PDB file of C-alpha atoms in Angstrom:
ATOM      1  CA  UNK A 228      -2.182  17.777 -19.044  1.00 51.00           C
ATOM      2  CA  UNK A 229      -2.521  20.230 -16.168  1.00 63.00           C
ATOM      3  CA  UNK A 230      -2.266  18.867 -12.648  1.00 80.00           C
ATOM      4  CA  UNK A 231      -5.647  18.617 -10.936  1.00 83.00           C
ATOM      5  CA  UNK A 232      -5.817  19.835  -7.361  1.00 86.00           C
ATOM      6  CA  UNK A 233      -8.720  19.664  -4.961  1.00 82.00           C
ATOM      7  CA  UNK A 234      -8.073  21.839  -1.908  1.00 77.00           C
ATOM      8  CA  UNK A 235      -4.281  21.700  -2.503  1.00 81.00           C
ATOM      9  CA  UNK A 236      -4.279  17.922  -2.984  1.00 82.00           C
ATOM     10  CA  UNK A 237      -2.973  16.564  -6.282  1.00 87.00           C
ATOM     11  CA  UNK A 238      -5.566  13.998  -7.259  1.00 88.00           C
ATOM     12  CA  UNK A 239      -3.719  11.850  -9.807  1.00 91.00           C
ATOM     13  CA  UNK A 240      -0.002  11.128 -10.046  1.00 91.00           C
ATOM     14  CA  UNK A 241       0.924   8.967 -12.994  1.00 91.00           C
ATOM     15  CA  UNK A 242       3.281   6.049 -12.803  1.00 91.00           C
ATOM     16  CA  UNK A 243       6.465   6.513 -14.796  1.00 90.00           C
ATOM     17  CA  UNK A 244       8.712   3.740 -16.020  1.00 88.00           C
ATOM     18  CA  UNK A 245      11.190   2.257 -13.553  1.00 88.00           C
ATOM     19  CA  UNK A 246       8.906   2.415 -10.517  1.00 89.00           C
ATOM     20  CA  UNK A 247       8.945   6.190 -10.310  1.00 91.00           C
ATOM     21  CA  UNK A 248       5.925   8.490 -10.067  1.00 91.00           C
ATOM     22  CA  UNK A 249       5.050  12.023 -11.153  1.00 89.00           C
ATOM     23  CA  UNK A 250       5.504  14.423  -8.272  1.00 88.00           C
ATOM     24  CA  UNK A 251       7.267  11.877  -6.050  1.00 90.00           C
ATOM     25  CA  UNK A 252      10.872  12.635  -5.193  1.00 87.00           C
ATOM     26  CA  UNK A 253      13.537   9.922  -5.104  1.00 86.00           C
ATOM     27  CA  UNK A 254      15.021  10.184  -1.620  1.00 82.00           C
ATOM     28  CA  UNK A 255      18.052   8.801   0.107  1.00 75.00           C
ATOM     29  CA  UNK A 256      16.995   5.870   2.252  1.00 73.00           C
ATOM     30  CA  UNK A 257      18.056   7.512   5.540  1.00 67.00           C
ATOM     31  CA  UNK A 258      19.146  10.961   6.549  1.00 51.00           C
ATOM     32  CA  UNK A 259      21.181   9.370   9.297  1.00 52.00           C
ATOM     33  CA  UNK A 260      24.311   7.597   8.078  1.00 55.00           C
ATOM     34  CA  UNK A 261      25.217   5.590  11.162  1.00 54.00           C
ATOM     35  CA  UNK A 262      23.031   2.826   9.782  1.00 55.00           C
ATOM     36  CA  UNK A 263      24.328  -0.068   7.735  1.00 68.00           C
ATOM     37  CA  UNK A 264      22.492  -0.456   4.460  1.00 72.00           C
ATOM     38  CA  UNK A 265      23.314  -0.784   0.801  1.00 80.00           C
ATOM     39  CA  UNK A 266      21.819   0.342  -2.501  1.00 81.00           C
ATOM     40  CA  UNK A 267      18.330   1.358  -1.422  1.00 86.00           C
ATOM     41  CA  UNK A 268      16.075   4.289  -2.258  1.00 89.00           C
ATOM     42  CA  UNK A 269      12.878   5.645  -0.715  1.00 90.00           C
ATOM     43  CA  UNK A 270       9.841   7.351  -2.222  1.00 92.00           C
ATOM     44  CA  UNK A 271       7.031   8.673  -0.046  1.00 94.00           C
ATOM     45  CA  UNK A 272       3.863   7.913  -2.006  1.00 96.00           C
ATOM     46  CA  UNK A 273       1.307   9.100   0.537  1.00 96.00           C
ATOM     47  CA  UNK A 274       1.877  11.324   3.569  1.00 96.00           C
ATOM     48  CA  UNK A 275      -0.794  13.851   4.398  1.00 95.00           C
ATOM     49  CA  UNK A 276      -2.040  15.563   7.557  1.00 95.00           C
ATOM     50  CA  UNK A 277      -5.429  13.888   6.901  1.00 96.00           C
ATOM     51  CA  UNK A 278      -3.862  10.399   6.956  1.00 97.00           C
ATOM     52  CA  UNK A 279      -2.799   8.608  10.142  1.00 98.00           C
ATOM     53  CA  UNK A 280      -0.651   6.259   8.059  1.00 98.00           C
ATOM     54  CA  UNK A 281       2.067   6.760   5.458  1.00 98.00           C
ATOM     55  CA  UNK A 282       2.767   4.657   2.405  1.00 97.00           C
ATOM     56  CA  UNK A 283       6.341   4.536   1.163  1.00 96.00           C
ATOM     57  CA  UNK A 284       8.042   2.631  -1.667  1.00 95.00           C
ATOM     58  CA  UNK A 285      11.537   1.290  -1.042  1.00 95.00           C
ATOM     59  CA  UNK A 286      13.677  -0.226  -3.734  1.00 94.00           C
ATOM     60  CA  UNK A 287      16.742  -2.301  -2.982  1.00 94.00           C
ATOM     61  CA  UNK A 288      19.105  -2.821  -5.932  1.00 92.00           C
ATOM     62  CA  UNK A 289      20.304  -6.393  -6.696  1.00 92.00           C
ATOM     63  CA  UNK A 290      22.531  -7.532  -3.832  1.00 88.00           C
ATOM     64  CA  UNK A 291      21.517  -4.581  -1.639  1.00 90.00           C
ATOM     65  CA  UNK A 292      19.816  -4.558   1.748  1.00 92.00           C
ATOM     66  CA  UNK A 293      17.904  -2.362   4.174  1.00 94.00           C
ATOM     67  CA  UNK A 294      19.134  -1.521   7.666  1.00 92.00           C
ATOM     68  CA  UNK A 295      18.962  -4.236  10.289  1.00 94.00           C
ATOM     69  CA  UNK A 296      16.860  -2.471  12.905  1.00 95.00           C
ATOM     70  CA  UNK A 297      13.890  -2.642  15.230  1.00 96.00           C
ATOM     71  CA  UNK A 298      11.373  -0.167  16.607  1.00 97.00           C
ATOM     72  CA  UNK A 299       8.110   0.028  18.471  1.00 97.00           C
ATOM     73  CA  UNK A 300       6.032   0.759  15.353  1.00 97.00           C
ATOM     74  CA  UNK A 301       4.777  -1.994  13.058  1.00 97.00           C
ATOM     75  CA  UNK A 302       5.707  -2.394   9.392  1.00 97.00           C
ATOM     76  CA  UNK A 303       3.059  -3.575   6.914  1.00 97.00           C
ATOM     77  CA  UNK A 304       4.882  -4.583   3.718  1.00 97.00           C
ATOM     78  CA  UNK A 305       3.733  -5.684   0.265  1.00 97.00           C
ATOM     79  CA  UNK A 306       6.415  -6.778  -2.220  1.00 97.00           C
ATOM     80  CA  UNK A 307       5.705  -4.772  -5.365  1.00 97.00           C
ATOM     81  CA  UNK A 308       8.626  -5.879  -7.498  1.00 96.00           C
ATOM     82  CA  UNK A 309      11.191  -8.639  -7.705  1.00 96.00           C
ATOM     83  CA  UNK A 310      12.251 -11.128  -5.070  1.00 95.00           C
ATOM     84  CA  UNK A 311      14.550 -11.473  -2.112  1.00 96.00           C
ATOM     85  CA  UNK A 312      14.648 -12.502   1.515  1.00 96.00           C
ATOM     86  CA  UNK A 313      13.760 -10.930   4.795  1.00 96.00           C
ATOM     87  CA  UNK A 314      14.673 -11.493   8.386  1.00 96.00           C
ATOM     88  CA  UNK A 315      11.821 -10.904  10.854  1.00 96.00           C
ATOM     89  CA  UNK A 316      12.676 -11.781  14.424  1.00 95.00           C
ATOM     90  CA  UNK A 317      14.517 -15.074  14.114  1.00 93.00           C
ATOM     91  CA  UNK A 318      12.835 -16.094  10.837  1.00 93.00           C
ATOM     92  CA  UNK A 319      14.409 -15.846   7.389  1.00 95.00           C
ATOM     93  CA  UNK A 320      11.729 -15.827   4.673  1.00 94.00           C
ATOM     94  CA  UNK A 321      12.019 -16.088   0.931  1.00 95.00           C
ATOM     95  CA  UNK A 322       9.979 -13.334  -0.735  1.00 95.00           C
ATOM     96  CA  UNK A 323       8.163 -13.203  -4.061  1.00 95.00           C
ATOM     97  CA  UNK A 324       6.265 -10.385  -5.733  1.00 96.00           C
ATOM     98  CA  UNK A 325       3.069  -9.435  -3.842  1.00 96.00           C
ATOM     99  CA  UNK A 326       3.962 -11.367  -0.680  1.00 96.00           C
ATOM    100  CA  UNK A 327       2.901  -9.668   2.550  1.00 96.00           C
ATOM    101  CA  UNK A 328       5.242  -9.180   5.498  1.00 96.00           C
ATOM    102  CA  UNK A 329       4.245  -7.926   8.939  1.00 95.00           C
ATOM    103  CA  UNK A 330       6.994  -6.748  11.262  1.00 96.00           C
ATOM    104  CA  UNK A 331       5.664  -6.612  14.835  1.00 95.00           C
ATOM    105  CA  UNK A 332       6.896  -4.207  17.519  1.00 95.00           C
ATOM    106  CA  UNK A 333      10.536  -4.389  18.622  1.00 96.00           C
ATOM    107  CA  UNK A 334      11.401  -7.144  16.159  1.00 96.00           C
ATOM    108  CA  UNK A 335      14.742  -7.172  14.329  1.00 97.00           C
ATOM    109  CA  UNK A 336      14.218  -7.045  10.579  1.00 96.00           C
ATOM    110  CA  UNK A 337      16.053  -6.562   7.317  1.00 96.00           C
ATOM    111  CA  UNK A 338      15.136  -6.883   3.629  1.00 96.00           C
ATOM    112  CA  UNK A 339      17.628  -8.160   1.045  1.00 96.00           C
ATOM    113  CA  UNK A 340      17.242  -8.173  -2.740  1.00 95.00           C
ATOM    114  CA  UNK A 341      18.242 -11.214  -4.734  1.00 94.00           C
ATOM    115  CA  UNK A 342      21.492 -10.964  -6.716  1.00 92.00           C
ATOM    116  CA  UNK A 343      19.613 -10.920  -9.999  1.00 92.00           C
ATOM    117  CA  UNK A 344      16.904  -8.272  -9.641  1.00 93.00           C
ATOM    118  CA  UNK A 345      15.792  -5.373  -7.486  1.00 94.00           C
ATOM    119  CA  UNK A 346      13.417  -5.869  -4.570  1.00 96.00           C
ATOM    120  CA  UNK A 347      10.763  -3.143  -4.403  1.00 97.00           C
ATOM    121  CA  UNK A 348       8.268  -2.995  -1.565  1.00 97.00           C
ATOM    122  CA  UNK A 349       5.484  -0.828  -0.257  1.00 98.00           C
ATOM    123  CA  UNK A 350       5.619  -0.183   3.475  1.00 98.00           C
ATOM    124  CA  UNK A 351       2.722   1.234   5.468  1.00 98.00           C
ATOM    125  CA  UNK A 352       3.585   2.762   8.846  1.00 98.00           C
ATOM    126  CA  UNK A 353       1.909   4.995  11.392  1.00 98.00           C
ATOM    127  CA  UNK A 354       2.585   8.665  10.661  1.00 98.00           C
ATOM    128  CA  UNK A 355       3.468   9.097  14.344  1.00 97.00           C
ATOM    129  CA  UNK A 356       6.190   6.593  15.118  1.00 97.00           C
ATOM    130  CA  UNK A 357       9.395   6.050  17.063  1.00 97.00           C
ATOM    131  CA  UNK A 358      12.897   6.102  15.632  1.00 95.00           C
ATOM    132  CA  UNK A 359      14.584   2.800  14.707  1.00 94.00           C
ATOM    133  CA  UNK A 360      17.068   1.188  17.064  1.00 94.00           C
ATOM    134  CA  UNK A 361      20.260  -0.376  15.686  1.00 92.00           C
ATOM    135  CA  UNK A 362      21.647  -3.649  17.015  1.00 93.00           C
ATOM    136  CA  UNK A 363      24.436  -3.487  19.574  1.00 93.00           C
ATOM    137  CA  UNK A 364      27.508  -5.705  19.148  1.00 92.00           C
ATOM    138  CA  UNK A 365      25.896  -8.027  21.690  1.00 95.00           C
ATOM    139  CA  UNK A 366      22.591  -8.113  19.735  1.00 95.00           C
ATOM    140  CA  UNK A 367      24.557  -9.071  16.592  1.00 93.00           C
ATOM    141  CA  UNK A 368      26.387 -11.862  18.398  1.00 94.00           C
ATOM    142  CA  UNK A 369      23.038 -13.171  19.620  1.00 96.00           C
ATOM    143  CA  UNK A 370      21.473 -13.007  16.156  1.00 96.00           C
ATOM    144  CA  UNK A 371      24.465 -14.595  14.413  1.00 95.00           C
ATOM    145  CA  UNK A 372      24.425 -17.514  16.824  1.00 96.00           C
ATOM    146  CA  UNK A 373      21.623 -18.832  14.604  1.00 96.00           C
ATOM    147  CA  UNK A 374      23.314 -20.269  11.454  1.00 96.00           C
ATOM    148  CA  UNK A 375      20.343 -19.325   9.206  1.00 96.00           C
ATOM    149  CA  UNK A 376      20.480 -15.712  10.403  1.00 96.00           C
ATOM    150  CA  UNK A 377      24.275 -15.615  10.083  1.00 95.00           C
ATOM    151  CA  UNK A 378      23.998 -16.836   6.506  1.00 95.00           C
ATOM    152  CA  UNK A 379      21.260 -14.307   5.722  1.00 95.00           C
ATOM    153  CA  UNK A 380      23.290 -11.400   7.149  1.00 93.00           C
ATOM    154  CA  UNK A 381      26.376 -12.361   5.116  1.00 89.00           C
ATOM    155  CA  UNK A 382      24.517 -13.070   1.868  1.00 83.00           C
TER     156      UNK A 382
ATOM    157  CA  UNK B  25       5.807 -24.829   5.809  1.00 50.00           C
ATOM    158  CA  UNK B  26       4.416 -23.899   9.213  1.00 63.00           C
ATOM    159  CA  UNK B  27       3.061 -20.410   9.707  1.00 80.00           C
ATOM    160  CA  UNK B  28       5.442 -18.218  11.689  1.00 83.00           C
ATOM    161  CA  UNK B  29       3.895 -16.082  14.394  1.00 87.00           C
ATOM    162  CA  UNK B  30       5.568 -13.495  16.558  1.00 83.00           C
ATOM    163  CA  UNK B  31       3.322 -12.491  19.461  1.00 77.00           C
ATOM    164  CA  UNK B  32       0.215 -13.673  17.543  1.00 81.00           C
ATOM    165  CA  UNK B  33       1.202 -11.844  14.357  1.00 82.00           C
ATOM    166  CA  UNK B  34       1.641 -13.933  11.208  1.00 87.00           C
ATOM    167  CA  UNK B  35       4.904 -12.656   9.763  1.00 88.00           C
ATOM    168  CA  UNK B  36       4.716 -13.803   6.148  1.00 91.00           C
ATOM    169  CA  UNK B  37       1.653 -14.343   3.970  1.00 91.00           C
ATOM    170  CA  UNK B  38       2.471 -15.615   0.504  1.00 91.00           C
ATOM    171  CA  UNK B  39       0.921 -14.243  -2.647  1.00 91.00           C
ATOM    172  CA  UNK B  40      -1.220 -16.768  -4.507  1.00 91.00           C
ATOM    173  CA  UNK B  41      -2.151 -16.597  -8.144  1.00 88.00           C
ATOM    174  CA  UNK B  42      -5.025 -14.301  -9.137  1.00 89.00           C
ATOM    175  CA  UNK B  43      -4.233 -11.538  -6.643  1.00 89.00           C
ATOM    176  CA  UNK B  44      -5.144 -13.580  -3.626  1.00 91.00           C
ATOM    177  CA  UNK B  45      -3.042 -14.094  -0.498  1.00 91.00           C
ATOM    178  CA  UNK B  46      -2.571 -16.823   2.107  1.00 90.00           C
ATOM    179  CA  UNK B  47      -4.660 -16.054   5.171  1.00 88.00           C
ATOM    180  CA  UNK B  48      -6.581 -13.212   3.527  1.00 91.00           C
ATOM    181  CA  UNK B  49     -10.302 -13.748   3.093  1.00 87.00           C
ATOM    182  CA  UNK B  50     -12.122 -12.669  -0.065  1.00 86.00           C
ATOM    183  CA  UNK B  51     -14.898 -10.416   1.192  1.00 82.00           C
ATOM    184  CA  UNK B  52     -17.983  -8.895  -0.298  1.00 75.00           C
ATOM    185  CA  UNK B  53     -17.273  -5.284  -1.144  1.00 74.00           C
ATOM    186  CA  UNK B  54     -19.920  -3.913   1.262  1.00 67.00           C
ATOM    187  CA  UNK B  55     -22.036  -5.369   4.005  1.00 51.00           C
ATOM    188  CA  UNK B  56     -24.604  -2.711   3.236  1.00 52.00           C
ATOM    189  CA  UNK B  57     -26.519  -3.312   0.030  1.00 55.00           C
ATOM    190  CA  UNK B  58     -28.129   0.092  -0.462  1.00 54.00           C
ATOM    191  CA  UNK B  59     -25.032   1.094  -2.401  1.00 55.00           C
ATOM    192  CA  UNK B  60     -24.753   0.897  -6.139  1.00 68.00           C
ATOM    193  CA  UNK B  61     -21.712  -1.056  -7.246  1.00 72.00           C
ATOM    194  CA  UNK B  62     -20.920  -3.894  -9.583  1.00 79.00           C
ATOM    195  CA  UNK B  63     -18.512  -6.830  -9.662  1.00 81.00           C
ATOM    196  CA  UNK B  64     -16.069  -5.839  -6.953  1.00 86.00           C
ATOM    197  CA  UNK B  65     -14.339  -7.721  -4.140  1.00 89.00           C
ATOM    198  CA  UNK B  66     -12.409  -6.614  -1.072  1.00 90.00           C
ATOM    199  CA  UNK B  67      -9.451  -8.136   0.755  1.00 92.00           C
ATOM    200  CA  UNK B  68      -8.099  -6.599   3.950  1.00 94.00           C
ATOM    201  CA  UNK B  69      -4.332  -7.016   3.707  1.00 96.00           C
ATOM    202  CA  UNK B  70      -3.325  -5.154   6.864  1.00 96.00           C
ATOM    203  CA  UNK B  71      -5.526  -4.206   9.821  1.00 96.00           C
ATOM    204  CA  UNK B  72      -4.006  -4.453  13.261  1.00 95.00           C
ATOM    205  CA  UNK B  73      -4.529  -2.703  16.608  1.00 95.00           C
ATOM    206  CA  UNK B  74      -0.890  -1.512  16.331  1.00 96.00           C
ATOM    207  CA  UNK B  75      -1.574   0.220  12.992  1.00 97.00           C
ATOM    208  CA  UNK B  76      -3.421   3.540  12.672  1.00 98.00           C
ATOM    209  CA  UNK B  77      -3.977   2.804   8.972  1.00 98.00           C
ATOM    210  CA  UNK B  78      -5.484  -0.110   7.056  1.00 98.00           C
ATOM    211  CA  UNK B  79      -4.431  -1.424   3.677  1.00 97.00           C
ATOM    212  CA  UNK B  80      -7.090  -3.088   1.555  1.00 96.00           C
ATOM    213  CA  UNK B  81      -7.076  -4.573  -1.947  1.00 95.00           C
ATOM    214  CA  UNK B  82     -10.154  -4.032  -4.102  1.00 95.00           C
ATOM    215  CA  UNK B  83     -10.662  -5.728  -7.406  1.00 94.00           C
ATOM    216  CA  UNK B  84     -13.249  -4.568  -9.921  1.00 94.00           C
ATOM    217  CA  UNK B  85     -14.042  -7.094 -12.677  1.00 92.00           C
ATOM    218  CA  UNK B  86     -14.036  -5.880 -16.301  1.00 92.00           C
ATOM    219  CA  UNK B  87     -16.913  -3.417 -16.740  1.00 88.00           C
ATOM    220  CA  UNK B  88     -17.537  -3.212 -12.981  1.00 90.00           C
ATOM    221  CA  UNK B  89     -17.395  -0.213 -10.669  1.00 92.00           C
ATOM    222  CA  UNK B  90     -17.128   0.825  -7.040  1.00 94.00           C
ATOM    223  CA  UNK B  91     -19.800   2.811  -5.217  1.00 92.00           C
ATOM    224  CA  UNK B  92     -20.120   6.492  -6.036  1.00 94.00           C
ATOM    225  CA  UNK B  93     -19.663   7.958  -2.579  1.00 95.00           C
ATOM    226  CA  UNK B  94     -17.910  10.534  -0.422  1.00 96.00           C
ATOM    227  CA  UNK B  95     -16.756  10.711   3.185  1.00 97.00           C
ATOM    228  CA  UNK B  96     -14.622  12.759   5.525  1.00 97.00           C
ATOM    229  CA  UNK B  97     -11.692  10.308   5.445  1.00 97.00           C
ATOM    230  CA  UNK B  98      -9.076  10.384   2.715  1.00 97.00           C
ATOM    231  CA  UNK B  99      -8.338   7.545   0.284  1.00 97.00           C
ATOM    232  CA  UNK B 100      -4.745   6.859  -0.757  1.00 97.00           C
ATOM    233  CA  UNK B 101      -4.875   4.545  -3.781  1.00 97.00           C
ATOM    234  CA  UNK B 102      -2.235   2.712  -5.829  1.00 97.00           C
ATOM    235  CA  UNK B 103      -3.394   0.837  -8.930  1.00 97.00           C
ATOM    236  CA  UNK B 104      -1.925  -2.644  -8.565  1.00 97.00           C
ATOM    237  CA  UNK B 105      -3.432  -4.309 -11.608  1.00 96.00           C
ATOM    238  CA  UNK B 106      -5.034  -3.396 -14.913  1.00 96.00           C
ATOM    239  CA  UNK B 107      -6.516  -0.119 -16.041  1.00 95.00           C
ATOM    240  CA  UNK B 108      -9.670   1.922 -15.844  1.00 96.00           C
ATOM    241  CA  UNK B 109     -10.999   5.340 -14.953  1.00 96.00           C
ATOM    242  CA  UNK B 110     -11.850   7.193 -11.804  1.00 96.00           C
ATOM    243  CA  UNK B 111     -13.994  10.142 -10.914  1.00 96.00           C
ATOM    244  CA  UNK B 112     -12.572  12.344  -8.155  1.00 96.00           C
ATOM    245  CA  UNK B 113     -14.565  15.476  -7.490  1.00 95.00           C
ATOM    246  CA  UNK B 114     -15.385  16.744 -10.962  1.00 93.00           C
ATOM    247  CA  UNK B 115     -12.378  15.130 -12.648  1.00 93.00           C
ATOM    248  CA  UNK B 116     -12.437  11.936 -14.699  1.00 95.00           C
ATOM    249  CA  UNK B 117      -8.958  10.395 -14.913  1.00 94.00           C
ATOM    250  CA  UNK B 118      -7.649   7.530 -16.994  1.00 95.00           C
ATOM    251  CA  UNK B 119      -5.758   5.053 -14.803  1.00 95.00           C
ATOM    252  CA  UNK B 120      -2.836   2.764 -15.563  1.00 95.00           C
ATOM    253  CA  UNK B 121      -1.084   0.214 -13.354  1.00 96.00           C
ATOM    254  CA  UNK B 122       0.821   1.826 -10.450  1.00 96.00           C
ATOM    255  CA  UNK B 123      -0.833   5.238 -10.820  1.00 96.00           C
ATOM    256  CA  UNK B 124      -1.547   7.013  -7.537  1.00 96.00           C
ATOM    257  CA  UNK B 125      -4.923   8.536  -6.693  1.00 95.00           C
ATOM    258  CA  UNK B 126      -5.680  10.723  -3.689  1.00 95.00           C
ATOM    259  CA  UNK B 127      -9.311  11.264  -2.758  1.00 96.00           C
ATOM    260  CA  UNK B 128      -9.590  14.278  -0.436  1.00 95.00           C
ATOM    261  CA  UNK B 129     -12.250  14.732   2.231  1.00 95.00           C
ATOM    262  CA  UNK B 130     -15.910  14.927   1.166  1.00 96.00           C
ATOM    263  CA  UNK B 131     -15.109  14.396  -2.517  1.00 96.00           C
ATOM    264  CA  UNK B 132     -17.362  12.264  -4.735  1.00 97.00           C
ATOM    265  CA  UNK B 133     -15.397   9.366  -6.200  1.00 97.00           C
ATOM    266  CA  UNK B 134     -15.820   6.135  -8.099  1.00 96.00           C
ATOM    267  CA  UNK B 135     -13.480   3.612  -9.735  1.00 96.00           C
ATOM    268  CA  UNK B 136     -14.383   1.806 -12.967  1.00 95.00           C
ATOM    269  CA  UNK B 137     -12.522  -1.068 -14.614  1.00 95.00           C
ATOM    270  CA  UNK B 138     -11.946  -1.073 -18.354  1.00 94.00           C
ATOM    271  CA  UNK B 139     -14.099  -3.469 -20.396  1.00 92.00           C
ATOM    272  CA  UNK B 140     -11.113  -5.673 -21.155  1.00 92.00           C
ATOM    273  CA  UNK B 141      -9.423  -6.348 -17.828  1.00 93.00           C
ATOM    274  CA  UNK B 142      -9.929  -6.116 -14.084  1.00 94.00           C
ATOM    275  CA  UNK B 143      -8.885  -3.038 -12.145  1.00 96.00           C
ATOM    276  CA  UNK B 144      -7.155  -3.927  -8.875  1.00 97.00           C
ATOM    277  CA  UNK B 145      -6.128  -1.264  -6.398  1.00 97.00           C
ATOM    278  CA  UNK B 146      -4.619  -0.905  -2.971  1.00 98.00           C
ATOM    279  CA  UNK B 147      -6.375   1.622  -0.752  1.00 98.00           C
ATOM    280  CA  UNK B 148      -4.888   2.981   2.472  1.00 98.00           C
ATOM    281  CA  UNK B 149      -7.335   4.563   4.926  1.00 98.00           C
ATOM    282  CA  UNK B 150      -7.334   5.613   8.547  1.00 98.00           C
ATOM    283  CA  UNK B 151      -8.422   2.771  10.817  1.00 98.00           C
ATOM    284  CA  UNK B 152     -10.786   5.213  12.546  1.00 97.00           C
ATOM    285  CA  UNK B 153     -12.979   6.696   9.853  1.00 97.00           C
ATOM    286  CA  UNK B 154     -16.486   7.867   9.068  1.00 96.00           C
ATOM    287  CA  UNK B 155     -19.054   5.970   7.028  1.00 95.00           C
ATOM    288  CA  UNK B 156     -19.472   6.788   3.335  1.00 94.00           C
ATOM    289  CA  UNK B 157     -22.303   9.052   2.184  1.00 94.00           C
ATOM    290  CA  UNK B 158     -24.249   8.198  -0.957  1.00 92.00           C
ATOM    291  CA  UNK B 159     -25.333  10.838  -3.462  1.00 93.00           C
ATOM    292  CA  UNK B 160     -28.880  12.168  -3.247  1.00 93.00           C
ATOM    293  CA  UNK B 161     -30.962  12.456  -6.417  1.00 92.00           C
ATOM    294  CA  UNK B 162     -30.040  16.149  -6.404  1.00 95.00           C
ATOM    295  CA  UNK B 163     -26.316  15.373  -6.088  1.00 95.00           C
ATOM    296  CA  UNK B 164     -26.603  13.053  -9.083  1.00 93.00           C
ATOM    297  CA  UNK B 165     -28.357  15.689 -11.166  1.00 94.00           C
ATOM    298  CA  UNK B 166     -25.580  18.137 -10.305  1.00 96.00           C
ATOM    299  CA  UNK B 167     -22.830  15.648 -11.167  1.00 96.00           C
ATOM    300  CA  UNK B 168     -24.460  14.563 -14.418  1.00 95.00           C
ATOM    301  CA  UNK B 169     -24.760  18.174 -15.568  1.00 96.00           C
ATOM    302  CA  UNK B 170     -21.105  17.793 -16.537  1.00 96.00           C
ATOM    303  CA  UNK B 171     -21.033  15.794 -19.819  1.00 96.00           C
ATOM    304  CA  UNK B 172     -17.692  14.128 -18.963  1.00 96.00           C
ATOM    305  CA  UNK B 173     -19.066  12.926 -15.614  1.00 96.00           C
ATOM    306  CA  UNK B 174     -22.347  11.821 -17.201  1.00 95.00           C
ATOM    307  CA  UNK B 175     -20.390   9.777 -19.753  1.00 95.00           C
ATOM    308  CA  UNK B 176     -18.188   8.278 -17.029  1.00 95.00           C
ATOM    309  CA  UNK B 177     -21.190   7.271 -14.897  1.00 93.00           C
ATOM    310  CA  UNK B 178     -22.896   5.606 -17.854  1.00 88.00           C
ATOM    311  CA  UNK B 179     -19.776   3.834 -19.173  1.00 83.00           C
TER     312      UNK B 179
END
């Protein structure tokens, strides 16, 4: 079936198996490789000059995790697939499919898949946003002083 | 378990059964009842002064449909549940779970659930957006001149 475009916009992009989509590229998680992360991919589902937000899909393989980071912009997350845990601020939360997670400004956060299955999540952000900050050695010492956070970070 | 807040933001809202969420109200689809729609609910999953976008979940019961409308703002849609059809511009598309639909500016659109199951979809929009326009009698005549659209609108 031919792709339908209205004023250069592709109207319908079909879901493929394995949480992929027609016309959506599978991207490395970060261009920048200073960051500490493991086994995670990124797909930009919606980014358009007409939209002030972007919707991305991240998938963390079993045992993998996103970068521990913080930034001024907010994350609005819906778990689309699987289960895992997240750290938001000083809170470690157990996550199930379709749970919602809000990461407020300048709040340390990380997402970790369970050992048994991937963790896939949608993340809405502002199109105009600041770059993430990574924790300093001192920030890590502070975070790991909390036994629950230390256990989460080593899991 | 107590709700965790960081600077007045609830960090984690659990998914309930039936595509509901903790702390998310089930809303009527529209406050305005001029519009023609049937068997549809709305839940605002993310709307925050820090976000330039909003993420809503709409659920159309089997055989139901959203309003046929258009507006300047773009819709970025991911089918979360079930199947159905949509009209975007002059195109009728069959929709499966996780398909992506982009509704460009000033483009007539409507979502219809299949007879057998609900159609649930996430819709990202700009927080600042214009009000929908409804079709005039003349617009409807023009749309229904296309047999595929006429069939869709009567389905």
